[in-house]
GROMACS .gro file of C-alpha atoms in nm:
model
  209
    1UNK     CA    1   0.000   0.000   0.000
    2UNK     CA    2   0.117   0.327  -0.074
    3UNK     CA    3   0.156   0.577   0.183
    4UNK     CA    4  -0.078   0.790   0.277
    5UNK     CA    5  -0.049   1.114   0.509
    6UNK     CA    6  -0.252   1.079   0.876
    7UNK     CA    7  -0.419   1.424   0.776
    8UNK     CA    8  -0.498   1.431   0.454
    9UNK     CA    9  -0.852   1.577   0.410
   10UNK     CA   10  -0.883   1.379   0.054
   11UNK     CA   11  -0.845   1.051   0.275
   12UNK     CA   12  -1.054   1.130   0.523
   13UNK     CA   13  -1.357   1.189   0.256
   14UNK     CA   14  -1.277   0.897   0.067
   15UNK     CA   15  -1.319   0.680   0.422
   16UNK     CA   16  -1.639   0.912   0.551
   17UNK     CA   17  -1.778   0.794   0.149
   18UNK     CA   18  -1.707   0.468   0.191
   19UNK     CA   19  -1.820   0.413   0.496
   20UNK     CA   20  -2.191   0.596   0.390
   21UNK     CA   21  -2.178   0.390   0.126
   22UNK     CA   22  -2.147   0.076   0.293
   23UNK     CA   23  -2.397   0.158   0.552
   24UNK     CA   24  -2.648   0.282   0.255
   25UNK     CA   25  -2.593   0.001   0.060
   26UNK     CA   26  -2.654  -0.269   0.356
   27UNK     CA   27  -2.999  -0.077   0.465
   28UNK     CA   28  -3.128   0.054   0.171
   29UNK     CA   29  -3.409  -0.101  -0.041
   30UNK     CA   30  -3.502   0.099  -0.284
   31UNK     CA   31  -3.309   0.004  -0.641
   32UNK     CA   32  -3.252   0.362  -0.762
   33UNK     CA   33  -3.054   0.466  -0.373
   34UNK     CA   34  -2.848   0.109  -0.405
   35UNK     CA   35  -2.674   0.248  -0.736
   36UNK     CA   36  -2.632   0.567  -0.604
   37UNK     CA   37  -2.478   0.391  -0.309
   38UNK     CA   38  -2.281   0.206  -0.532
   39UNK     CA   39  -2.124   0.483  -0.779
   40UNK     CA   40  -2.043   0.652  -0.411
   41UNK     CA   41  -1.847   0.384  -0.296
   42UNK     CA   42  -1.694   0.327  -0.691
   43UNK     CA   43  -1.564   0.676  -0.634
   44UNK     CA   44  -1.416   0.685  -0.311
   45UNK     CA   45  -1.181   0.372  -0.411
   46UNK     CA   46  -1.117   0.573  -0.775
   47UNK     CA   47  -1.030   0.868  -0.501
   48UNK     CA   48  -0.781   0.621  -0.315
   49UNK     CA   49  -0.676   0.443  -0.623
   50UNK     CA   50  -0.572   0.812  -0.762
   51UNK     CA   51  -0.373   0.934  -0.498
   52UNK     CA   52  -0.187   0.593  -0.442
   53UNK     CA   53   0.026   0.360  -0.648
   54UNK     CA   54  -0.264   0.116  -0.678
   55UNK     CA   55  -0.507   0.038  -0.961
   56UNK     CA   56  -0.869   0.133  -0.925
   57UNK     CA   57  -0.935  -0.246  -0.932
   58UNK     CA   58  -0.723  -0.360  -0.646
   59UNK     CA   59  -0.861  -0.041  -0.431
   60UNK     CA   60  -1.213  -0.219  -0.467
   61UNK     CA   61  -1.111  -0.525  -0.359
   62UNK     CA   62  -0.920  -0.393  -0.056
   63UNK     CA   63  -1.160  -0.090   0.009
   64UNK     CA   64  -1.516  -0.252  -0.133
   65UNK     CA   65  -1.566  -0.578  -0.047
   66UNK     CA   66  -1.696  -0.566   0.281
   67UNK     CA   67  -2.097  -0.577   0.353
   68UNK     CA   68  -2.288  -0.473   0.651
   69UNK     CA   69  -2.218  -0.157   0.888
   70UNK     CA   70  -1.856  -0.069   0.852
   71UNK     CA   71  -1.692  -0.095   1.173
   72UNK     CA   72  -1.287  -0.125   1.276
   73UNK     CA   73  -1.089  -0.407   1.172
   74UNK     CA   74  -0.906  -0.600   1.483
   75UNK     CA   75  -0.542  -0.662   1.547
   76UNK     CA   76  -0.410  -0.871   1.813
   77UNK     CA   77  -0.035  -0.868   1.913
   78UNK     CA   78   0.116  -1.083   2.191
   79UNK     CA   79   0.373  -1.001   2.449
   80UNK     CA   80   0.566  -1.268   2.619
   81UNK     CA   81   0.840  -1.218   2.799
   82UNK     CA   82   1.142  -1.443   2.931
   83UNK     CA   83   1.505  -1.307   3.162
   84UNK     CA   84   1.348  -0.952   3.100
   85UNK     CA   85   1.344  -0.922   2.719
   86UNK     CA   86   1.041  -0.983   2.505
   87UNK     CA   87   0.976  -1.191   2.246
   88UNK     CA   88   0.960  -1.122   1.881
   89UNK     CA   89   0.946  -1.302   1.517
   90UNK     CA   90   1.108  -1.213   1.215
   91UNK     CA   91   0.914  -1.215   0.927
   92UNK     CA   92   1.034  -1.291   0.576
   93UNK     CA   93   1.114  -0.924   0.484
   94UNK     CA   94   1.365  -0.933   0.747
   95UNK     CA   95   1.219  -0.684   1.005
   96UNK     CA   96   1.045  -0.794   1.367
   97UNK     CA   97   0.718  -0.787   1.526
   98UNK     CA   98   0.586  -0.894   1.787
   99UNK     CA   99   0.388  -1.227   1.707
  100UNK     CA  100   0.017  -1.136   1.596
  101UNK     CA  101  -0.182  -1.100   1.304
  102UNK     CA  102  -0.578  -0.983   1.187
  103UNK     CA  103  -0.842  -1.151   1.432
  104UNK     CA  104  -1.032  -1.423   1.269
  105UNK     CA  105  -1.436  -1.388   1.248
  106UNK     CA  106  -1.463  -1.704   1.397
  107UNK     CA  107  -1.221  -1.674   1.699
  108UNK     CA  108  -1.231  -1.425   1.985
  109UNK     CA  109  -0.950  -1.185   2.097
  110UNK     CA  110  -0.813  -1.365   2.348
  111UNK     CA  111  -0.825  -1.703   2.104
  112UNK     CA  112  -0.714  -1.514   1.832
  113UNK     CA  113  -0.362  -1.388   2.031
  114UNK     CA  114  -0.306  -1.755   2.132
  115UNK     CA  115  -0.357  -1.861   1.745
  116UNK     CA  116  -0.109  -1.616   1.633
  117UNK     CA  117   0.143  -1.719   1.874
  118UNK     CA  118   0.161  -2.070   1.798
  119UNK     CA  119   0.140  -2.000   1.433
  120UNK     CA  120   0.450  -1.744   1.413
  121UNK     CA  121   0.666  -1.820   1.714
  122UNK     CA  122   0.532  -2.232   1.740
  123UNK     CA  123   0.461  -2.172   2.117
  124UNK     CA  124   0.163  -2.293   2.327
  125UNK     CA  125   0.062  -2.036   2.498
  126UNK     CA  126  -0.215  -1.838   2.775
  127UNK     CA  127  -0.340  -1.520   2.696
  128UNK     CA  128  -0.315  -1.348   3.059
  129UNK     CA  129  -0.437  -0.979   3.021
  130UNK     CA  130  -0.494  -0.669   2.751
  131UNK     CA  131  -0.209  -0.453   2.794
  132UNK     CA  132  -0.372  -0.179   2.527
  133UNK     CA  133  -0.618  -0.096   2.272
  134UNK     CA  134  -0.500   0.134   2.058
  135UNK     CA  135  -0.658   0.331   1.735
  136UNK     CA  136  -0.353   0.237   1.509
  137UNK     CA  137  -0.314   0.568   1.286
  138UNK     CA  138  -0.247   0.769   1.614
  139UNK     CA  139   0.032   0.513   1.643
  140UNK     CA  140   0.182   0.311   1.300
  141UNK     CA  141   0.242   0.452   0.973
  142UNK     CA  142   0.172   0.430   0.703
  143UNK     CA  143  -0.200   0.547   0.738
  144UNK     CA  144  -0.446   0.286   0.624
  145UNK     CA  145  -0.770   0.347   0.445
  146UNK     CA  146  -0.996   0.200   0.704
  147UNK     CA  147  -0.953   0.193   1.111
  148UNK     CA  148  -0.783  -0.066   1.273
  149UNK     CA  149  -0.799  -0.092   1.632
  150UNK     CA  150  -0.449  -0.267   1.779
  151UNK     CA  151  -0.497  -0.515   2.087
  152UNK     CA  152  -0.192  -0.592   2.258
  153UNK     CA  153  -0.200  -0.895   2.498
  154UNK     CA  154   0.050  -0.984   2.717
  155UNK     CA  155   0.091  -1.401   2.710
  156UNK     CA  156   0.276  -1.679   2.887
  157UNK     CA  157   0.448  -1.960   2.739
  158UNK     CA  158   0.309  -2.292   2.811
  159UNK     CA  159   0.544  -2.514   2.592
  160UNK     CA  160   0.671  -2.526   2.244
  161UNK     CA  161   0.961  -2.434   1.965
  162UNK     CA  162   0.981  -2.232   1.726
  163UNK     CA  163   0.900  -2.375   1.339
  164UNK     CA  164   1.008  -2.204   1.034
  165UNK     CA  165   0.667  -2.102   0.822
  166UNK     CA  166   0.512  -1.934   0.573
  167UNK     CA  167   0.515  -1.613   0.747
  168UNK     CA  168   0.834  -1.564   1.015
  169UNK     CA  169   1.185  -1.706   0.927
  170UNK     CA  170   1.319  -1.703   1.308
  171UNK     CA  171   1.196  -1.607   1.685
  172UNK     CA  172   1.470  -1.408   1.973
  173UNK     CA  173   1.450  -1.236   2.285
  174UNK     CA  174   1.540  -0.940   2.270
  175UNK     CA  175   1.570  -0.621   2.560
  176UNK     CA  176   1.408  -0.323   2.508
  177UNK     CA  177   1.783  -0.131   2.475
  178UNK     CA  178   1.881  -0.379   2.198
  179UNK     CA  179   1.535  -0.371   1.991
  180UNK     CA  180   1.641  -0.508   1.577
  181UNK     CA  181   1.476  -0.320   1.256
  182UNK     CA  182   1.098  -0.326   1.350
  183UNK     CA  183   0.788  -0.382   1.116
  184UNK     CA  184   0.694  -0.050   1.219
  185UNK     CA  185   0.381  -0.069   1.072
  186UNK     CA  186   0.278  -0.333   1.313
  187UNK     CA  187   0.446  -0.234   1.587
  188UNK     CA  188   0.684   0.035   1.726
  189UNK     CA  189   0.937   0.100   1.983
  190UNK     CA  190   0.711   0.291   2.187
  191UNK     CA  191   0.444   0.047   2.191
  192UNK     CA  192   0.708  -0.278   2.256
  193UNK     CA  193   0.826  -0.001   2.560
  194UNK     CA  194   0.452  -0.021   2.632
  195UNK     CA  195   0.461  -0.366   2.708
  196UNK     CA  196   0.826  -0.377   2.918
  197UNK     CA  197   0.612  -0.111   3.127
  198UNK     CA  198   0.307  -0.356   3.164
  199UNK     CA  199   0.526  -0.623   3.244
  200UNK     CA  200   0.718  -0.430   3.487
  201UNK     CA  201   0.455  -0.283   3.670
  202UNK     CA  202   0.309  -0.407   4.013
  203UNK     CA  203  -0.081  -0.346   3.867
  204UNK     CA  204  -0.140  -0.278   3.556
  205UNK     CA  205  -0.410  -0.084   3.389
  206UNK     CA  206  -0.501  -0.125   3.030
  207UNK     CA  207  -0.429   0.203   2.813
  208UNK     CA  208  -0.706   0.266   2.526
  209UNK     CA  209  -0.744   0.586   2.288
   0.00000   0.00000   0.00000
């Protein structure tokens, strides 16, 4: 995806369209509002698709395909910790996250953050407590075209090695001083300092935007 500024009033009207379009198009009944609904939402991806590096085509799919009332997409990302230093993955472009991925419709947060573990880092592992939920764009560039809303969880290790897969090429501890090249787009220094601070602290309280 191309990268798009935070602020850029062309964005937000091409979400606000979308989103009315969605919304009209999964309430409305009458034939005549579902194509206006429809050329609505046609140009707020031709909007995206002009200001980006995509085609129009591959906007719609990305931007178009959803049904129902648009609401934020979910994002789970699991801290676990061993000797002080945190665990993280690295994925096949060479950078590090922490393990984590896009909740599944048919798993729940706390499922989805013990999924994500064992698929990237090959551990069995507890989901203990929500550390954050964060609005991503206040937090990880670049800017997406729809809301994402970032849970971070922090998890124990219950058993289990790490696998080489489709997705992450190698798993480390690492301390929050010696922190590699991070998929900043999933996750950033500040928010892996986030988690030291959760883990550190005697009582925690969950941060949310």
């Amino acid at each position: 995806m191309a990268r798009l500024e935070q602020n850029a009033k062309w964005l937000q009207w091409a979400v606000e369209l979308q989103s009315m379009a969605q919304a009209g198009l999964y309430y409305g009944e009458d034939p005549f509002d579902r194509e206006r609904y429809e050329r609505i939402r046609e140009i707020a991806a031709e909007m995206l698709a002009n200001q980006s590096e995509l085609p129009t085509e591959t906007v719609k799919e990305l931007f178009c395909s959803e049904t129902g009332y648009q609401t934020p997409k979910l994002d789970t990302r699991a801290a676990i910790f061993q000797d002080g230093k945190i665990l993280l993955v690295r994925e096949k472009s060479g950078r590090w996250s922490l393990p984590g991925g896009w909740v599944e419709v048919n798993l729940s947060v706390k499922e989805n953050a013990v999924k994500e573990v064992k698929e990237e880092a090959g551990l069995d592992a507890t989901a203990d407590f929500v550390i954050a939920v964060q609005d991503r764009e206040k937090h990880n560039r670049p800017v997406y075209p729809w809301k994402v809303c970032k849970i971070f969880v922090r998890c124990s290790v219950q058993g289990g090695t790490f696998q080489p897969n489709t997705e992450t090429t190698e798993s480390r501890y690492f301390a929050l001083e010696e922190l590699p090249e991070l998929a900043e787009e999933k996750n950033t220094r500040e928010q892996i300092a986030m988690c030291f601070a959760a883990e550190q602290a005697e009582h925690w309280e969950t941060w949310f935007d």
